[in-house]
Coordinates of C-alpha atoms in Angstrom, one line a residue:
X1 CA 112.3 104.0 89.1
X2 CA 111.6 100.9 91.0
X3 CA 111.9 97.8 88.8
X4 CA 109.2 95.3 89.3
X5 CA 108.5 91.8 88.0
X6 CA 105.5 92.3 85.8
X7 CA 103.4 89.7 84.4
X8 CA 100.4 90.9 82.4
X9 CA 96.9 91.3 83.9
X10 CA 93.4 90.0 84.2
X11 CA 93.3 86.2 84.7
X12 CA 90.5 85.3 82.4
X13 CA 89.0 81.8 83.2
X14 CA 85.5 81.5 81.5
X15 CA 84.7 78.2 83.2
X16 CA 81.7 78.5 85.6
X17 CA 83.8 77.7 88.6
X18 CA 86.5 80.3 87.8
X19 CA 84.5 83.5 88.0
X20 CA 85.6 84.9 91.5
X21 CA 85.8 88.6 91.2
X22 CA 88.1 90.5 91.3
X23 CA 91.0 88.1 91.9
X24 CA 90.7 86.8 88.4
X25 CA 91.6 90.2 87.1
X26 CA 95.0 90.0 88.7
X27 CA 98.4 89.5 87.0
X28 CA 99.5 86.7 84.8
X29 CA 101.9 85.6 87.6
X30 CA 98.8 84.9 89.8
X31 CA 97.1 83.1 87.0
X32 CA 100.2 80.8 86.7
X33 CA 100.0 80.1 90.3
X34 CA 96.6 78.8 90.3
X35 CA 95.3 82.4 90.7
X36 CA 96.5 82.5 94.3
X37 CA 98.0 85.7 95.5
X38 CA 96.0 87.5 98.4
X39 CA 99.3 87.8 100.4
X40 CA 101.8 87.8 97.7
X41 CA 103.4 91.0 96.5
X42 CA 104.7 89.1 93.3
X43 CA 103.9 91.9 90.7
X44 CA 103.1 95.6 90.8
X45 CA 99.5 94.9 90.1
X46 CA 99.1 92.6 93.0
X47 CA 96.9 95.1 94.9
X48 CA 94.1 94.2 92.5
X49 CA 93.6 91.0 94.7
X50 CA 94.5 92.7 98.0
X51 CA 94.5 96.5 98.3
X52 CA 96.5 96.2 101.5
X53 CA 99.6 95.3 99.4
X54 CA 99.8 98.9 98.2
X55 CA 101.1 99.9 101.6
X56 CA 104.1 97.8 101.5
X57 CA 107.4 99.8 101.7
X58 CA 109.0 100.4 98.3
X59 CA 106.0 101.5 96.4
X60 CA 106.5 105.1 96.9
X61 CA 107.4 105.9 93.2
X62 CA 104.9 106.3 90.4
X63 CA 104.1 103.4 88.1
X64 CA 102.2 103.2 84.9
X65 CA 101.4 99.6 83.7
X66 CA 99.8 98.8 80.2
X67 CA 98.9 95.3 79.5
X68 CA 97.2 92.9 77.1
X69 CA 96.2 89.5 77.4
X70 CA 94.5 86.8 75.2
X71 CA 93.1 83.4 76.4
X72 CA 91.1 80.6 74.7
X73 CA 90.2 77.1 75.4
X74 CA 91.5 74.1 73.4
X75 CA 89.0 71.8 71.7
X76 CA 90.7 69.2 69.6
X77 CA 87.5 67.9 68.0
X78 CA 87.0 71.1 66.2
X79 CA 90.2 70.6 64.4
X80 CA 89.5 66.9 63.9
X81 CA 86.2 67.6 62.3
X82 CA 87.6 70.4 60.2
X83 CA 85.3 73.1 61.6
X84 CA 85.6 76.7 60.8
X85 CA 87.8 78.7 63.1
X86 CA 88.9 75.6 65.1
X87 CA 91.3 77.8 67.2
X88 CA 88.6 80.3 68.3
X89 CA 86.6 78.3 70.8
X90 CA 85.8 80.8 73.5
X91 CA 88.3 83.5 73.1
X92 CA 88.8 86.2 75.7
X93 CA 90.9 89.2 75.3
X94 CA 91.8 91.9 77.9
X95 CA 93.5 95.2 78.1
X96 CA 94.4 97.1 81.2
X97 CA 95.9 100.4 82.2
X98 CA 96.9 100.9 86.0
X99 CA 98.4 104.0 87.5
X100 CA 99.8 103.8 91.1
X101 CA 101.6 106.4 93.2
X102 CA 102.6 105.2 96.7
X103 CA 99.5 103.9 98.5
X104 CA 97.0 105.1 95.9
X105 CA 96.2 103.3 92.6
X106 CA 93.6 103.7 89.8
X107 CA 93.0 100.8 87.3
X108 CA 90.9 100.5 84.1
X109 CA 90.2 97.1 82.8
X110 CA 88.3 95.8 79.9
X111 CA 87.3 92.2 79.2
X112 CA 85.9 90.9 75.9
X113 CA 84.5 87.5 75.5
X114 CA 83.0 85.4 72.7
X115 CA 80.5 82.8 73.9
X116 CA 78.0 80.3 72.7
X117 CA 79.8 79.3 69.5
X118 CA 77.8 78.1 66.6
X119 CA 78.7 76.9 63.1
X120 CA 77.1 78.1 59.9
X121 CA 78.6 77.3 56.5
X122 CA 82.2 78.5 56.4
X123 CA 81.9 80.7 59.5
X124 CA 81.5 80.6 63.2
X125 CA 78.9 82.6 65.2
X126 CA 79.2 83.9 68.8
X127 CA 77.5 86.2 71.3
X128 CA 79.8 88.9 72.4
X129 CA 80.0 89.9 76.2
X130 CA 82.1 92.7 77.5
X131 CA 83.0 93.9 81.0
X132 CA 84.5 97.3 81.9
X133 CA 85.9 97.9 85.3
X134 CA 87.1 101.0 87.2
X135 CA 88.8 100.5 90.5
X136 CA 90.3 102.8 93.1
X137 CA 92.6 101.5 95.8
X138 CA 94.1 103.0 99.0
X139 CA 96.1 101.6 101.7
X140 CA 97.9 102.4 104.9
X141 CA 99.7 100.9 107.8
X142 CA 102.8 100.2 109.6
X143 CA 104.8 97.0 109.8
X144 CA 103.8 94.4 110.4
X145 CA 100.1 95.1 109.7
X146 CA 98.5 96.9 106.8
X147 CA 95.0 97.9 105.8
X148 CA 93.6 98.8 102.3
X149 CA 90.1 99.6 100.7
X150 CA 88.9 99.5 97.2
X151 CA 86.0 101.0 95.3
X152 CA 85.1 99.1 92.2
X153 CA 82.5 100.0 89.4
X154 CA 81.7 97.7 86.6
X155 CA 79.4 97.6 83.7
X156 CA 78.5 94.8 81.2
X157 CA 77.3 95.0 77.6
X158 CA 76.3 92.4 74.9
X159 CA 76.5 91.9 71.1
X160 CA 74.6 89.1 69.7
X161 CA 75.4 87.2 66.5
X162 CA 79.0 88.0 65.8
X163 CA 80.2 86.5 62.7
X164 CA 83.7 85.3 62.2
X165 CA 84.5 84.1 58.6
X166 CA 87.0 81.1 58.5
X167 CA 89.3 82.8 55.8
X168 CA 89.3 86.1 57.7
X169 CA 89.5 85.0 61.3
X170 CA 92.0 87.6 62.6
X171 CA 90.5 90.6 60.8
X172 CA 86.9 89.7 61.7
X173 CA 87.8 89.1 65.3
X174 CA 89.6 92.6 65.6
X175 CA 86.8 94.3 63.9
X176 CA 83.8 92.6 65.4
X177 CA 85.2 92.8 69.0
X178 CA 86.5 96.3 68.9
X179 CA 84.5 98.3 66.5
X180 CA 81.1 96.7 66.5
X181 CA 78.4 98.2 68.8
X182 CA 77.7 96.5 72.1
X183 CA 74.4 97.2 73.9
X184 CA 74.6 98.0 77.6
X185 CA 73.1 95.8 80.2
X186 CA 72.0 98.5 82.7
X187 CA 70.7 96.0 85.2
X188 CA 74.2 94.4 85.5
X189 CA 76.1 97.6 86.3
X190 CA 77.3 97.7 90.1
X191 CA 79.5 99.4 92.6
X192 CA 81.2 97.5 95.3
X193 CA 83.4 98.5 98.2
X194 CA 86.1 95.9 99.4
X195 CA 88.6 95.9 102.1
X196 CA 91.9 93.9 102.8
X197 CA 94.2 93.3 105.7
X198 CA 97.8 92.1 105.4
X199 CA 100.2 90.7 108.1
X200 CA 103.8 91.0 106.9
X201 CA 106.8 89.3 108.4
X202 CA 108.9 89.6 105.1
X203 CA 109.2 85.9 104.3
X204 CA 105.8 85.1 105.6
X205 CA 102.6 86.9 104.8
X206 CA 98.9 86.5 105.6
X207 CA 96.1 88.3 103.9
X208 CA 92.2 88.6 104.6
X209 CA 90.0 90.2 102.1
X210 CA 86.3 91.0 101.6
X211 CA 85.6 92.0 98.2
X212 CA 82.1 93.2 98.8
X213 CA 81.3 94.3 102.3
X214 CA 78.9 97.0 100.7
X215 CA 77.5 97.1 97.2
X216 CA 74.7 98.6 95.0
X217 CA 73.4 97.1 91.8
X218 CA 72.1 99.4 88.9
X219 CA 69.9 102.2 90.5
X220 CA 69.4 100.3 93.9
X221 CA 70.5 101.9 97.1
X222 CA 73.8 100.8 98.8
X223 CA 73.5 97.5 100.8
X224 CA 75.8 96.7 103.8
X225 CA 75.5 93.1 104.4
X226 CA 77.1 90.7 106.8
X227 CA 76.1 87.9 104.6
X228 CA 77.9 89.4 101.7
X229 CA 81.2 89.9 103.7
X230 CA 81.1 86.1 104.6
X231 CA 80.4 85.0 101.0
X232 CA 83.1 87.0 99.8
X233 CA 85.6 86.4 102.6
X234 CA 89.1 85.4 101.3
X235 CA 92.0 84.1 103.3
X236 CA 95.5 83.5 102.2
X237 CA 99.1 83.0 103.1
X238 CA 102.4 83.1 101.3
X239 CA 106.1 82.3 102.0
X240 CA 109.1 83.5 100.0
X241 CA 113.0 83.0 100.2
X242 CA 115.0 86.2 100.2
X243 CA 115.8 88.3 97.2
X244 CA 119.2 89.3 98.4
X245 CA 121.8 87.6 100.6
X246 CA 123.6 89.0 103.7
X247 CA 126.0 90.9 101.5
X248 CA 123.2 92.5 99.3
X249 CA 123.9 90.3 96.4
X250 CA 121.1 89.0 94.3
X251 CA 120.2 85.4 94.8
X252 CA 120.2 83.3 91.7
X253 CA 117.1 81.6 92.5
X254 CA 114.1 83.0 94.4
X255 CA 111.1 80.6 95.4
X256 CA 107.7 81.8 96.4
X257 CA 104.4 80.0 97.3
X258 CA 100.9 80.9 98.0
X259 CA 97.8 79.3 99.4
X260 CA 94.3 80.8 99.4
X261 CA 90.8 79.9 100.4
X262 CA 88.3 82.1 98.4
X263 CA 84.6 82.9 99.1
X264 CA 84.6 80.9 102.3
X265 CA 80.9 81.4 103.0
X266 CA 79.6 80.7 99.6
X267 CA 78.7 77.3 98.6
X268 CA 78.4 78.2 94.9
X269 CA 81.9 80.0 94.6
X270 CA 84.1 78.6 97.4
X271 CA 87.6 77.8 96.0
X272 CA 91.0 76.6 97.0
X273 CA 94.0 78.1 95.2
X274 CA 97.6 77.3 95.5
X275 CA 100.7 77.8 93.5
X276 CA 104.6 78.0 93.5
X277 CA 107.0 80.1 91.7
X278 CA 110.6 79.5 91.0
X279 CA 112.4 82.5 89.5
X280 CA 115.9 82.7 88.0
X281 CA 117.2 86.2 88.8
X282 CA 119.6 87.2 86.2
X283 CA 119.5 90.9 87.2
X284 CA 117.1 92.9 89.4
X285 CA 115.0 93.6 86.4
X286 CA 115.8 90.6 84.1
X287 CA 114.4 87.2 85.2
X288 CA 112.7 84.1 84.0
X289 CA 110.0 82.4 86.2
X290 CA 108.4 79.1 86.1
X291 CA 104.9 79.2 87.8
X292 CA 102.8 76.2 88.7
X293 CA 99.4 76.2 90.2
X294 CA 96.2 74.5 91.2
X295 CA 92.6 75.5 91.8
X296 CA 89.5 73.7 92.7
X297 CA 85.8 74.4 93.6
X298 CA 84.8 73.5 97.0
X299 CA 80.9 73.1 97.2
X300 CA 80.8 72.3 100.9
X301 CA 82.9 73.7 103.9
X302 CA 84.1 70.2 104.7
X303 CA 85.8 70.1 101.1
X304 CA 88.3 72.7 102.1
X305 CA 90.5 70.1 103.9
X306 CA 90.4 67.6 100.9
X307 CA 91.3 67.4 97.4
X308 CA 89.0 66.2 94.4
X309 CA 91.1 66.2 91.2
X310 CA 87.8 65.7 89.3
X311 CA 87.1 69.4 90.0
X312 CA 90.6 70.8 89.7
X313 CA 92.4 72.9 87.2
X314 CA 96.3 72.8 86.9
X315 CA 98.1 75.8 85.6
X316 CA 101.7 76.3 84.3
X317 CA 103.2 79.5 83.1
X318 CA 106.5 80.9 81.9
X319 CA 107.2 84.5 82.5
X320 CA 110.3 86.4 81.1
X321 CA 110.9 89.9 82.4
X322 CA 113.1 92.1 80.0
X323 CA 113.7 95.4 81.9
X324 CA 110.4 97.1 81.5
X325 CA 108.8 94.6 79.2
X326 CA 107.2 91.1 80.3
X327 CA 106.1 88.4 78.1
X328 CA 104.2 85.4 79.4
X329 CA 102.7 82.2 78.1
X330 CA 100.5 79.8 80.1
X331 CA 98.7 76.5 79.9
X332 CA 96.0 75.0 82.1
X333 CA 94.4 71.6 82.0
X334 CA 91.8 69.7 84.1
X335 CA 93.4 67.4 86.9
X336 CA 90.7 64.8 85.9
X337 CA 93.1 63.8 83.4
X338 CA 95.4 62.3 86.2
X339 CA 92.4 60.0 87.1
X340 CA 91.7 58.9 83.5
X341 CA 88.1 60.3 83.9
X342 CA 86.0 62.4 81.7
X343 CA 85.4 66.1 82.3
X344 CA 83.5 69.2 81.0
X345 CA 86.6 71.5 81.7
X346 CA 88.6 72.2 78.5
X347 CA 92.3 72.9 78.5
X348 CA 93.3 76.6 78.2
X349 CA 96.2 78.6 76.8
X350 CA 97.2 82.2 77.5
X351 CA 99.6 84.8 76.1
X352 CA 100.2 88.2 77.6
X353 CA 102.3 91.4 77.2
X354 CA 102.9 94.0 79.7
X355 CA 105.0 97.3 79.7
X356 CA 105.8 99.3 82.9
X357 CA 106.9 102.8 82.9

């Protein structure tokens, strides 16, 4: 069995400018690197961002990945004001099961969010939102060029007025989000077809992805749109130091970097994402990685070549792979703090657990 560095699933960033789909469903490794990774085969679930990564040599064996992730915002005023459930601001919990065999993969992912926090007596009240996604991926190619396609079906559901008692926070959260009945939003269901290209020169990779060159919403007919291709067009590059030296011995330190432009044709969702990973390789399947990243919304095309820390988010994460188990923790904060200016972006924390068989 191939031994991969695994790092959870489903980057879950509830802020308005962090909703690009489906890259935010990729691994915790991607989250820690500012969600960059269109051309970075960092983890076994990287194909969620670019299906062409499935065709890279070394993926011939079968893999089963089960992962769980929990993320929430941090709001210090809730603690200072002694409000109920101050550590339950806008929680998002995800689970995922991904099965891959060679150049084929099937993934089921589920995201549960609590939104619109309100306070009533000794409890907090939320509106629940759930997204379920099924994704099939296939890839083919020969070095240095690879091609992949994806078919993705998703559905959403809501549950209003979820009550979490202050003295029963954990129990109420589990019961209300997993057992409580959610009402399906039929108009929000959709099917989308995506495609990806990868140019691979080992230490340097370049990826081009369109997440939605064809799509259908609810009961509508399938639409093939050039405008949709442009609005969901992503481009990214990555560089990496070698894993092994000339004598096939494991390097103690491996460095990887990634740089992405997402949704290039969309003024509402255009983003820059970049990150770097420094990995201490103790054994082929035992390692510790420090991940640092940055992402920023780009409302106009000219913004692509500049930085505005007032719109940015810095991420940092620590991943520990222990054979088939990976544990990760992460923290994100607005870069407006560097400028000493106010911002509507709250800091985030993340924990994840993944098992690969």
